Coordinates of C-alpha atoms in Angstrom, one line a residue:
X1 CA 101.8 206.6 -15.3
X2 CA 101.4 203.3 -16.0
X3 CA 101.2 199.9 -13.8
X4 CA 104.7 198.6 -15.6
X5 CA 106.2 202.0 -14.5
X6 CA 105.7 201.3 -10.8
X7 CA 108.8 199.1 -11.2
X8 CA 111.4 200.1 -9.1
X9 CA 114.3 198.4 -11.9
X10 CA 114.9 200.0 -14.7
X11 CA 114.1 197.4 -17.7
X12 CA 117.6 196.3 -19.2
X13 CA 119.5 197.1 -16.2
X14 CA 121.1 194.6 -14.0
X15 CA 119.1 194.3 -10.2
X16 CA 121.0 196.0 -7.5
X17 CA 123.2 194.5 -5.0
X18 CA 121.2 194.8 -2.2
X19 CA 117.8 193.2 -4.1
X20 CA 119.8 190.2 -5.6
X21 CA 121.3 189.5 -1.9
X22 CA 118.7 191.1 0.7
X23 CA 120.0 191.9 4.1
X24 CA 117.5 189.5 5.5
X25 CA 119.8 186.6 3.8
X26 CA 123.2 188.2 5.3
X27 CA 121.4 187.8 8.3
X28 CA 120.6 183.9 8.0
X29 CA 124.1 183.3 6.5
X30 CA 125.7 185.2 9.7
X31 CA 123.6 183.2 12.0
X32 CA 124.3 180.0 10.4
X33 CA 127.8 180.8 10.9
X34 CA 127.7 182.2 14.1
X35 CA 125.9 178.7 15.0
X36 CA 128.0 176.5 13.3
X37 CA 131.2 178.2 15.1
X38 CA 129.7 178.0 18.6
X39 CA 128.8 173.9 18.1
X40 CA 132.6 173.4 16.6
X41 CA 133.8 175.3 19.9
X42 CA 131.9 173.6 22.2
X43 CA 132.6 170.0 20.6
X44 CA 136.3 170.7 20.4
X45 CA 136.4 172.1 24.5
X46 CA 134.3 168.4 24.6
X47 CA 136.7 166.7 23.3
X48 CA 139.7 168.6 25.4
X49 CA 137.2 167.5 28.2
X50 CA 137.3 163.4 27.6
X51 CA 140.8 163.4 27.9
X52 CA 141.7 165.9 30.5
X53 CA 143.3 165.4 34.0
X54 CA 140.7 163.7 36.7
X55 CA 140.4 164.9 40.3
X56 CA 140.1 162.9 42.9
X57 CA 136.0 163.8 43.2
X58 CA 135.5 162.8 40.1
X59 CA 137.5 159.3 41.6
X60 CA 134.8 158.3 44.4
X61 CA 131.8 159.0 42.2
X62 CA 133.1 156.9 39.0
X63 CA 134.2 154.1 41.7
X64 CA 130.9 154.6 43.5
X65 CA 129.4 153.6 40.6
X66 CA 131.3 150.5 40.2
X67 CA 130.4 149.6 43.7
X68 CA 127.1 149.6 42.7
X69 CA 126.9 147.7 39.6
X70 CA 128.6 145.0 41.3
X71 CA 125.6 144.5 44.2
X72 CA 127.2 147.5 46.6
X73 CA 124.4 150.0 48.1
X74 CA 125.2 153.9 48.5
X75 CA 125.7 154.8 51.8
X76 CA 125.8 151.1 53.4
X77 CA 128.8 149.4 52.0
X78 CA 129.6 152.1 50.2
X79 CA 129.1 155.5 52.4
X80 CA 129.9 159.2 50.6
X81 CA 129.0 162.1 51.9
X82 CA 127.9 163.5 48.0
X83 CA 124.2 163.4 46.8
X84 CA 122.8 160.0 45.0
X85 CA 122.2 161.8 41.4
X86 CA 125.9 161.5 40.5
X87 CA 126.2 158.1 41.5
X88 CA 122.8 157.3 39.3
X89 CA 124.8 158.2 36.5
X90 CA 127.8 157.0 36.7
X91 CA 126.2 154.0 37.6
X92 CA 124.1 154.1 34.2
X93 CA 127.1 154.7 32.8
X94 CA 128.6 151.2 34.1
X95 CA 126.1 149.2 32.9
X96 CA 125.7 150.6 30.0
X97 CA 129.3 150.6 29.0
X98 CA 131.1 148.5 31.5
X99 CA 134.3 150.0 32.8
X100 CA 136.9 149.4 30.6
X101 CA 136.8 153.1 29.5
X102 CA 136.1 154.5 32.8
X103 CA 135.9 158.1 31.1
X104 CA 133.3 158.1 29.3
X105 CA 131.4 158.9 31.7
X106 CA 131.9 162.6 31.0
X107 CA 129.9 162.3 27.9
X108 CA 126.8 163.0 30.1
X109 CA 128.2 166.2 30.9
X110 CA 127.6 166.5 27.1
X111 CA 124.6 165.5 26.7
X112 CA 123.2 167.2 29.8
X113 CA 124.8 170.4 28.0
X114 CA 123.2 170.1 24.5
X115 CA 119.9 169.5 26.9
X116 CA 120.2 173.0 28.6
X117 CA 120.7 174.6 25.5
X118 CA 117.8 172.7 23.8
X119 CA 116.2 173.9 27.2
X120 CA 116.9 178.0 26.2
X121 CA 116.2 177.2 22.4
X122 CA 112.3 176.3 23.2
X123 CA 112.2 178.4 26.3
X124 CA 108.8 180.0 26.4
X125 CA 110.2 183.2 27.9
X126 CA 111.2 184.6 24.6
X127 CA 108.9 185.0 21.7
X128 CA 111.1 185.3 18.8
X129 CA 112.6 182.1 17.9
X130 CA 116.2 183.9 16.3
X131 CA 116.6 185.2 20.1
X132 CA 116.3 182.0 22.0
X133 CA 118.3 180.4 19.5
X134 CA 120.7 183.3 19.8
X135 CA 120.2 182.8 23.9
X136 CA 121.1 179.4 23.3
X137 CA 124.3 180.0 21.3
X138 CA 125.6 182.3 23.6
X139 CA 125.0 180.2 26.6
X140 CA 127.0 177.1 24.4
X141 CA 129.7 179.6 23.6
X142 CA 130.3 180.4 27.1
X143 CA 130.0 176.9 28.9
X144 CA 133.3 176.1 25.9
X145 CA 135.1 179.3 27.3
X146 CA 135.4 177.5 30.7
X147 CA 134.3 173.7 29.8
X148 CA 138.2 173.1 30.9
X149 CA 138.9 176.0 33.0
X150 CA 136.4 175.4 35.9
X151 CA 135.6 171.5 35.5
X152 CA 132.5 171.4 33.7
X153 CA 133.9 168.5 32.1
X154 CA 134.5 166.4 35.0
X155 CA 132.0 163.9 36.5
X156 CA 130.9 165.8 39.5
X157 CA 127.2 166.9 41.3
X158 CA 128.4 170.9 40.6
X159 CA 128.3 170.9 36.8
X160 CA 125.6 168.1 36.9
X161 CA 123.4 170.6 38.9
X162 CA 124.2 173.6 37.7
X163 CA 123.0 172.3 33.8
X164 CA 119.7 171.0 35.5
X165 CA 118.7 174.1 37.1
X166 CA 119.4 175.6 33.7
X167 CA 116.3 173.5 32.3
X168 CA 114.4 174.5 35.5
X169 CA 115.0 177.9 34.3
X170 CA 114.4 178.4 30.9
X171 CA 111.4 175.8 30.8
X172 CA 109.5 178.0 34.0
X173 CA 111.1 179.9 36.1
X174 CA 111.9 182.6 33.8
X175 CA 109.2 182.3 31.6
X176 CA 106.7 183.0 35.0
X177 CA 109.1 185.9 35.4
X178 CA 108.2 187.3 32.5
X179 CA 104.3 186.6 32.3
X180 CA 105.1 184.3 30.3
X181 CA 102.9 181.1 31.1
X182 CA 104.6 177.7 30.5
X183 CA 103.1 174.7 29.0
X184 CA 102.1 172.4 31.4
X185 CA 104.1 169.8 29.7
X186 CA 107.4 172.1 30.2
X187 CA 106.2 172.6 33.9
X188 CA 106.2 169.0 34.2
X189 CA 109.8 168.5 33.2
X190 CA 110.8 171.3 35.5
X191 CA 109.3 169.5 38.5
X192 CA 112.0 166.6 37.6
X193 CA 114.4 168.7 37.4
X194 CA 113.8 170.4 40.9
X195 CA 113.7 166.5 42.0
X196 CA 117.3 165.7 40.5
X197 CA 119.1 169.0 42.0
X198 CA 118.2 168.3 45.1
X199 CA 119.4 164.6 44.9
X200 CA 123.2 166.4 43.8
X201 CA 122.9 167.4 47.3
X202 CA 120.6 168.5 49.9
X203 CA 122.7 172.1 50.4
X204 CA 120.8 173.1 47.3
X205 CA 117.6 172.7 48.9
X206 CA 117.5 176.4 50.5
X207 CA 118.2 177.6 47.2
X208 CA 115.8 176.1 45.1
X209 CA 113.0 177.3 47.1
X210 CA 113.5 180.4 46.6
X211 CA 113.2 179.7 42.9
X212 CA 110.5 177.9 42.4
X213 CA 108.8 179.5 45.2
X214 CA 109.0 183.1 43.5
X215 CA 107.7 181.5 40.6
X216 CA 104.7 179.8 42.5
X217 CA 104.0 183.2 43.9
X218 CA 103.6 185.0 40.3
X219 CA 101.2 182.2 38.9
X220 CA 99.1 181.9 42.1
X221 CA 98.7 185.8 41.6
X222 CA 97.3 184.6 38.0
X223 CA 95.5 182.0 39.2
X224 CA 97.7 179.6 36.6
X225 CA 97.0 176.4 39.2
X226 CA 97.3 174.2 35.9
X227 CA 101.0 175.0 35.5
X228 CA 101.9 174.9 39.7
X229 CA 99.8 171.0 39.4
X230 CA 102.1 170.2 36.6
X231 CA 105.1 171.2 37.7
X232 CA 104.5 169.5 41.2
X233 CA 103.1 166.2 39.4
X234 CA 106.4 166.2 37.3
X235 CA 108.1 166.2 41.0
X236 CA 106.3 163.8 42.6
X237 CA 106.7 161.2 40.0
X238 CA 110.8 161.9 39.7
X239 CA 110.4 161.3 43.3
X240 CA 108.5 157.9 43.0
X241 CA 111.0 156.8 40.7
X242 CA 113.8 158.0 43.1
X243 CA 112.1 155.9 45.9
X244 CA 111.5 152.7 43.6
X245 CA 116.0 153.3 42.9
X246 CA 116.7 153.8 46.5
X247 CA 114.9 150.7 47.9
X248 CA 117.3 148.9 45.6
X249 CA 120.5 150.3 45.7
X250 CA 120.4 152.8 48.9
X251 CA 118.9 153.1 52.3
X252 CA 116.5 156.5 53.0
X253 CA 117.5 156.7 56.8
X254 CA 121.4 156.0 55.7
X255 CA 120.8 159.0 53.0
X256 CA 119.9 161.1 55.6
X257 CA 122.5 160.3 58.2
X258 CA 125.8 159.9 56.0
X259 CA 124.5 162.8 53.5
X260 CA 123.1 165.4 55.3
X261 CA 123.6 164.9 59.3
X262 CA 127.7 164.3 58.6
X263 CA 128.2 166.9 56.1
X264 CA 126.4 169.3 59.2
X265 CA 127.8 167.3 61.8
X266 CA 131.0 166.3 61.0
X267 CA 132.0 168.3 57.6
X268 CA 131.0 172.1 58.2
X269 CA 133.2 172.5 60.8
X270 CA 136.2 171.9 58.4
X271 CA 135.2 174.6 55.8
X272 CA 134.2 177.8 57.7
X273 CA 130.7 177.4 56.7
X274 CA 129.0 180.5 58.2
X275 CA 127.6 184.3 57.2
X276 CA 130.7 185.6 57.6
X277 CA 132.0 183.8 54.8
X278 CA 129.1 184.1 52.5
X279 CA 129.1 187.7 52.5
X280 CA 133.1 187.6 52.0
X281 CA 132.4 186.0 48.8
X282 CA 130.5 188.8 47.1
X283 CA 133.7 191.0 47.7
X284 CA 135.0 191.0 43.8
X285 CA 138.1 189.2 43.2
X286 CA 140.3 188.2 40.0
X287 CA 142.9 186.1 41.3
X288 CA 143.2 182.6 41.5
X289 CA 139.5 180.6 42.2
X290 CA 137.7 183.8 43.8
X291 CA 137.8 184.7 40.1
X292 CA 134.8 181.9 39.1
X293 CA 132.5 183.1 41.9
X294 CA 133.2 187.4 40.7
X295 CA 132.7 186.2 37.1
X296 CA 129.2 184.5 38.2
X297 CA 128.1 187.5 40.5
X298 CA 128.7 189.8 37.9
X299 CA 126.7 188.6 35.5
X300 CA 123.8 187.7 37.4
X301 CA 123.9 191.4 38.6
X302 CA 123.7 192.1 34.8
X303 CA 121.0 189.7 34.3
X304 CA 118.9 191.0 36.9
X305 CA 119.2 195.0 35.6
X306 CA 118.1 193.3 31.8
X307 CA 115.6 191.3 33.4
X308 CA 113.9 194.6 35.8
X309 CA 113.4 196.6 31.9
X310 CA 110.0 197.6 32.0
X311 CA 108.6 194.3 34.1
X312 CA 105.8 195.3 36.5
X313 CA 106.6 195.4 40.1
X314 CA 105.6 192.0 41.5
X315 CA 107.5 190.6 38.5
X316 CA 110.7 192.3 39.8
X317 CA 109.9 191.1 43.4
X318 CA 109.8 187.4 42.1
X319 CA 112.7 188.0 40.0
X320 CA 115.0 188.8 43.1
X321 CA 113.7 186.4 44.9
X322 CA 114.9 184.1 42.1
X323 CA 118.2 185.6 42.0
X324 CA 118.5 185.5 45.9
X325 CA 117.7 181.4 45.3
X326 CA 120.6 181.4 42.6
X327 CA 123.4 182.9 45.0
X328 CA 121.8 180.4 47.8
X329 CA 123.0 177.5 45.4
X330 CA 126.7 178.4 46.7
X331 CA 126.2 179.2 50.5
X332 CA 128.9 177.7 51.5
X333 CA 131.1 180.3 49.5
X334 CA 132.8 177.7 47.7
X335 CA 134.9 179.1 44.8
X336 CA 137.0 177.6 41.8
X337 CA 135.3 174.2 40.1
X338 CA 132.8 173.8 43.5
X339 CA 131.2 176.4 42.4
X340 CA 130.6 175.5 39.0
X341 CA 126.5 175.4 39.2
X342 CA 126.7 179.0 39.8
X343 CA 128.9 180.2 36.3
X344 CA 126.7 177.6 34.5
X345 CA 123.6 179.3 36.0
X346 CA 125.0 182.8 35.4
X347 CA 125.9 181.8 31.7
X348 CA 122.1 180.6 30.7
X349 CA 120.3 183.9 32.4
X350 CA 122.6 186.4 30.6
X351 CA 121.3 184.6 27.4
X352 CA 118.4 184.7 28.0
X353 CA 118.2 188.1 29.8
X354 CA 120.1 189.7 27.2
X355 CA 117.6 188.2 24.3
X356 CA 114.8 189.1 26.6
X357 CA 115.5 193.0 26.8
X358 CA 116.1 193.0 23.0
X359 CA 112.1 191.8 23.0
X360 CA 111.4 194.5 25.4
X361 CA 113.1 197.5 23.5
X362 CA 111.7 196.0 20.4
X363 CA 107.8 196.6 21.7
X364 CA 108.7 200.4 22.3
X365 CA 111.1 201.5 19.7
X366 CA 110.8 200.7 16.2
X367 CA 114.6 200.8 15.7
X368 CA 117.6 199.3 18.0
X369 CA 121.0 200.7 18.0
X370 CA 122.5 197.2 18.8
X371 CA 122.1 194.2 16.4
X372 CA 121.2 191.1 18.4
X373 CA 123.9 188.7 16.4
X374 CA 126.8 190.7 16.2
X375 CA 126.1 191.5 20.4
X376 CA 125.9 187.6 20.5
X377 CA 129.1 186.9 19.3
X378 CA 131.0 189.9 21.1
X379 CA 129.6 188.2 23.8
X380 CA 130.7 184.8 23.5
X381 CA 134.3 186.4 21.9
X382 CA 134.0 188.7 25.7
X383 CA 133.9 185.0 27.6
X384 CA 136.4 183.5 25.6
X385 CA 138.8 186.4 26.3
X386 CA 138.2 186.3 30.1
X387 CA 138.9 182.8 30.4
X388 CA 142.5 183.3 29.5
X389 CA 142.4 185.6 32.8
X390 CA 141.6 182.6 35.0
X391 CA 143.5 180.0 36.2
X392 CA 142.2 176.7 36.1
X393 CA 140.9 174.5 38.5
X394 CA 141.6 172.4 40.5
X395 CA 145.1 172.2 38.7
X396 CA 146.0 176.0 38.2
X397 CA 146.9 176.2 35.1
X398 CA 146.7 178.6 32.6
X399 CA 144.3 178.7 29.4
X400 CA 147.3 178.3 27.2
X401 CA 148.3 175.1 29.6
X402 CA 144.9 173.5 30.0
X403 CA 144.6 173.7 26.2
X404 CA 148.1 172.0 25.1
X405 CA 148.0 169.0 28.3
X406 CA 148.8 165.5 26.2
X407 CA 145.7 163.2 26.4
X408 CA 145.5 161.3 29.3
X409 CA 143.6 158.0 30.3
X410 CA 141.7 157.7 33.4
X411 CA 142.2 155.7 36.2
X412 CA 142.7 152.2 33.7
X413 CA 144.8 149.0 35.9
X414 CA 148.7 150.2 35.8
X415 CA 151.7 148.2 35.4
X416 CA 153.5 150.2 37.5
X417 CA 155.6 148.3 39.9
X418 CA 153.4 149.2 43.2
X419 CA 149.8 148.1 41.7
X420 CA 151.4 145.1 40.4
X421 CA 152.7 144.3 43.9
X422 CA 148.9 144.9 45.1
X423 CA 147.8 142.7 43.0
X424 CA 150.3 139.8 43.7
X425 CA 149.4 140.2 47.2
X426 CA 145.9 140.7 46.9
X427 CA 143.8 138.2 44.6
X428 CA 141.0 139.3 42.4
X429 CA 137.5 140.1 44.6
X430 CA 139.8 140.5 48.2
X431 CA 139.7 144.2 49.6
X432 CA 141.9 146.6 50.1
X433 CA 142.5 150.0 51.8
X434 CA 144.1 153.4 50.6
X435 CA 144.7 155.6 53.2
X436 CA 144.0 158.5 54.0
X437 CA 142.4 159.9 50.2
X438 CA 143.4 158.6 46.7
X439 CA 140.3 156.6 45.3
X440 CA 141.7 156.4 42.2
X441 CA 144.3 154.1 43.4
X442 CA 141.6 151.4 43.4
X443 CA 141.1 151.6 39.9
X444 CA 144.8 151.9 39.0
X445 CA 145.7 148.9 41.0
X446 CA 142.1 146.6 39.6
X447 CA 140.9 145.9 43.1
X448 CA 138.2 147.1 45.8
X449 CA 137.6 148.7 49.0
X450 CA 136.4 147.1 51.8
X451 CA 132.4 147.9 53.0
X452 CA 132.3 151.1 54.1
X453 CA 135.2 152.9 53.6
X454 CA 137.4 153.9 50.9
X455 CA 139.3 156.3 52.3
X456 CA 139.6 158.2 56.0
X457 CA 139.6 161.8 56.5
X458 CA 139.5 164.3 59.5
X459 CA 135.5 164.5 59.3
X460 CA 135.2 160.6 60.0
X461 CA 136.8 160.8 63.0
X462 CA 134.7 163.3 64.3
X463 CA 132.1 161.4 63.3
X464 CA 133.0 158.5 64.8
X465 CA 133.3 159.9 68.0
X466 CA 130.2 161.2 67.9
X467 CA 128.0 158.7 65.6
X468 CA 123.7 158.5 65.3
X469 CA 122.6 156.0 66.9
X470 CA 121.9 152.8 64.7
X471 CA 125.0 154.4 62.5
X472 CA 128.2 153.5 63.7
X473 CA 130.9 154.6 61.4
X474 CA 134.3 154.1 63.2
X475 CA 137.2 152.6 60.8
X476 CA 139.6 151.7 63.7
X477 CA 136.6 149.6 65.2
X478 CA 136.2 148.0 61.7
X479 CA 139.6 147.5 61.4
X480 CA 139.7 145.4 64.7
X481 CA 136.8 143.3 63.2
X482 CA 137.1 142.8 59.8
X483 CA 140.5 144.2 58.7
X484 CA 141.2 144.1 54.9
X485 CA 144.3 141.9 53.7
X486 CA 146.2 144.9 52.4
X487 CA 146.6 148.4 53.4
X488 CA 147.9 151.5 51.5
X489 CA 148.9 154.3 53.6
X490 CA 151.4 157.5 51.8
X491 CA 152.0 159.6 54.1
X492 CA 151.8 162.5 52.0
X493 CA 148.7 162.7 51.3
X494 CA 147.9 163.0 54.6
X495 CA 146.2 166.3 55.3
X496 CA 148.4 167.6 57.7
X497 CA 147.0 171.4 57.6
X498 CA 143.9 170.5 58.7
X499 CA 142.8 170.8 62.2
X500 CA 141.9 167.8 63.8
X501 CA 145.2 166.3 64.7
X502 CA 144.8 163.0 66.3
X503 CA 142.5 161.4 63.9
X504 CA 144.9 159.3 62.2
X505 CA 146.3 158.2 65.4
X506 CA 144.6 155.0 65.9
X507 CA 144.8 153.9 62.6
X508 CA 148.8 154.2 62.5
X509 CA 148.1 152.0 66.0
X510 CA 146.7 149.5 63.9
X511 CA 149.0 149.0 61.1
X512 CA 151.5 149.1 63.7
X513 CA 150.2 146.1 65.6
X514 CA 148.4 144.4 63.2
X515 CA 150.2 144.8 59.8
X516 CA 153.7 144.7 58.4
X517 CA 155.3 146.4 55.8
X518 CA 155.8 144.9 52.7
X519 CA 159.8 145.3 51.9
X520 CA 160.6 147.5 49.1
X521 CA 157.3 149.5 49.4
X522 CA 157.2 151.2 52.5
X523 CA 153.6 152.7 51.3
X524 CA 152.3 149.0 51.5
X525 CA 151.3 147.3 54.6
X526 CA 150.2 143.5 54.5
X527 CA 147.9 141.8 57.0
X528 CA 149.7 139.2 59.6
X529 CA 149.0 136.2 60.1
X530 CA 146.8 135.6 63.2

């Protein structure tokens, strides 16, 4: 036989099918597809996103921000119980973009998104770049199944957190899991990012510990002291430059007093914080908000069974101590949209999990039953199926209803008839006061709050009567001292189920003796003359 007979085509005879259009080439075509519909998914629940109903958190964080372009300082004239990261950002936002479009502040929910995923797309804990891509598409796929149904959309610490720790993960946390050894540069960028979830809120602290610490453990076995020095020089200079913002527009002892002693002092109280609770919320639920948090443990539990295939021993150990730092990010048992950071989380590690045991099988068996694409998009097709099982939240709407709301504009200066009585009474750069909680109003009617308050709820009255020393907070005092020309006060919003009962008492004493209703508007209450 000779060399020309070793061809496999016979001369004159077209090629066949599957030469002229190799399986390899399905394959890019599919995952070109498969990419291009995940992006167009997740920019059209985007979209949905920047016009989609507010909630009243998202209200004190976007005014917040206001306050502090315009020379206020968070948590001294303008005192929130919430972490300074959100009010960073909204404040960027502001000067930036000024305020005329007060919603686009949700566009660094985008961005921060397209980061995670760029996050999972380079993570070092996969080896073959089609899988973290793949991880990366599935985790984009998912955060559109619920960008409207649990709030990722909104401007609030729990999706700002959640999509943080997501770069914490993929650029060290799992890698280390997985013997894996970052580049110190990647290390680097997960120390900021361990800086900036604990500056959402100090309740993640616990939480993040545990992962970072599990991951410390595995690389001091290793002796990998490069990576730990990189990561923790990564978090001490996000922490300078948190220090060099808070000496401008915050106080450190007013951080700690009006963040983390009220929210212990004052706030747990009010929301059965306790072990009781947390281990109530691993009891599986499908109705209503429980559904978020079942979704989230489920996976995870998932994720950790991928993650355990074939992994040595200490490995494993680390990796539930991870995952025991992951369910820490929700102890307070929160469910629906305040527990976003958890779904988010959950989301990313079954990407990457699921890639991850595909790499595993793939060193042992020559052949896979399962094709990693066409599981990717089941996957993603799985999500978006389950989210028309939830109800939405806060609003609790279905998918079908969260889908089909009208666009709707945030929080611009109305003409309705009550703010444009406010402002007739009230000139431009005078205060005024909503009562008890709508901080919205103040951007609906174009005018302020007065210095530390913006609203009054049953937690500031327990405060009050029980204050740190140096830290008085007490708005009945204030309201003797320095009372603002205008009052708002609808009675219902007041929080009547709550438990504290007389806290609005004294402030009903002062509009009483100090103010007088406005005729026509019963809600109003105008300052008299003294």
């Amino acid at each position: 036989m000779g060399p020309d007979d070793r061809s496999t085509t016979p001369k004159n005879h077209p090629a066949s099918p599957m030469k002229a259009f190799p399986v390899p080439t399905l394959q890019r075509i599919a995952l070109a597809a498969f990419s291009l519909a995940c992006l167009v998914f997740f920019g059209w629940a985007c979209w949905k996103g920047l016009w989609f109903l507010s909630f009243c958190d998202e209200g004190e964080h976007l005014l917040g921000g206001q306050m502090l372009n315009e020379g206020g300082r968070l948590y001294v004239t303008y005192i929130d119980s919430h972490g300074p990261a959100i009010f960073m950002l909204t404040q960027l936002y502001g000067a930036v973009f000024g305020w005329h479009f007060p919603q686009g502040a949700r566009l660094f929910l985008i961005v921060l998104a397209l980061l995670a995923a760029v996050s999972i797309s380079i993570t070092p804990a996969l080896s073959d770049r089609r899988h973290r891509l793949l991880a990366s598409l599935i985790f984009l796929g998912s955060l559109a199944s619920y960008w409207l149904m649990d709030a990722f959309y909104m401007v609030s610490f729990y999706p700002v957190a959640g999509l943080i720790t997501v770069g914490l993960l993929a650029l060290f946390a799992v890698p280390t899991w997985l013997n894996k050894a970052p580049h110190p540069s990647l290390c680097a960028l997960a120390g900021g990012c361990f800086v900036l979830v604990l500056a959402c809120a100090y309740a993640y602290g616990p939480g993040m510990v545990l992962i970072v610490g599990s991951a410390f453990w595995l690389l001091a076995a290793q002796r990998d002291y490069s990576a730990i020095r990189a990561f923790t020089g990564g978090a001490a200079l996000t922490t300078l430059l948190l220090g060099v913002w808070f000496l401008k527009y915050s106080d450190f002892g007013s951080y700690v007093v009006f963040h983390i002693l009220f929210n212990q002092i004052a706030y747990a109280p009010f929301i059965n914080f306790g072990p009781k609770t947390f281990l109530a919320s691993f009891v599986p639920s499908f109705h209503g908000e429980a559904f978020y948090p079942t979704l989230a443990h489920l996976l995870l539990a998932g994720s950790l069974a991928l993650l355990f295939y074939r992994r040595p021993t200490r490995n494993r150990i680390a990796i539930l101590i991870g995952f025991a730092g992951v369910i820490l990010l929700n102890a307070r048992a929160a469910t629906g949209f305040k527990d976003g950071q958890s779904l988010i989380i959950a989301f990313a590690l079954t990407g990457m999990a699921f890639m991850g045991f595909f790499e595993q099988r793939q060193k042992t068996a020559r052949t896979l039953p399962l094709n990693p694409l066409a599981c990717s998009a089941l996957m993603v097709l799985a999500f978006w199926g389950s989210s028309h099982l939830a109800t939405n939240t806060p609003f609790g709407w279905t998918y079908r209803d969260s889908t089909h709301q009208p666009p709707y504009t945030l929080y611009q200066p109305l003409n309705d008839s009550i703010s444009q009585k406010v402002r007739a009474l009230v000139p431009p750069g005078q205060p005024i006061l909503m009562l008890p909680y709508t901080p919205e109003f103040y951007w609906m009617a174009d005018r302020r709050p007065p210095e530390g308050f913006y609203e009054y709820l049953p937690w500031d009255w327990v405060y009050a009567q029980h204050s740190i020393p140096g830290y008085p907070r007490d708005l009945c005092q204030s309201l003797l001292k320095s009372p603002p020309p205008l009052i708002v006060y609808t009675p219902e919003t007041d929080p009547t189920s709550l438990t504290v009962r007389p806290f609005f008492a004294c402030v009903k004493e002062r509009l009483a003796s100090l103010y007088a209703p406005v005729e026509g508007f019963p809600s109003l209450h105008v300052l008299r003359a003294r």
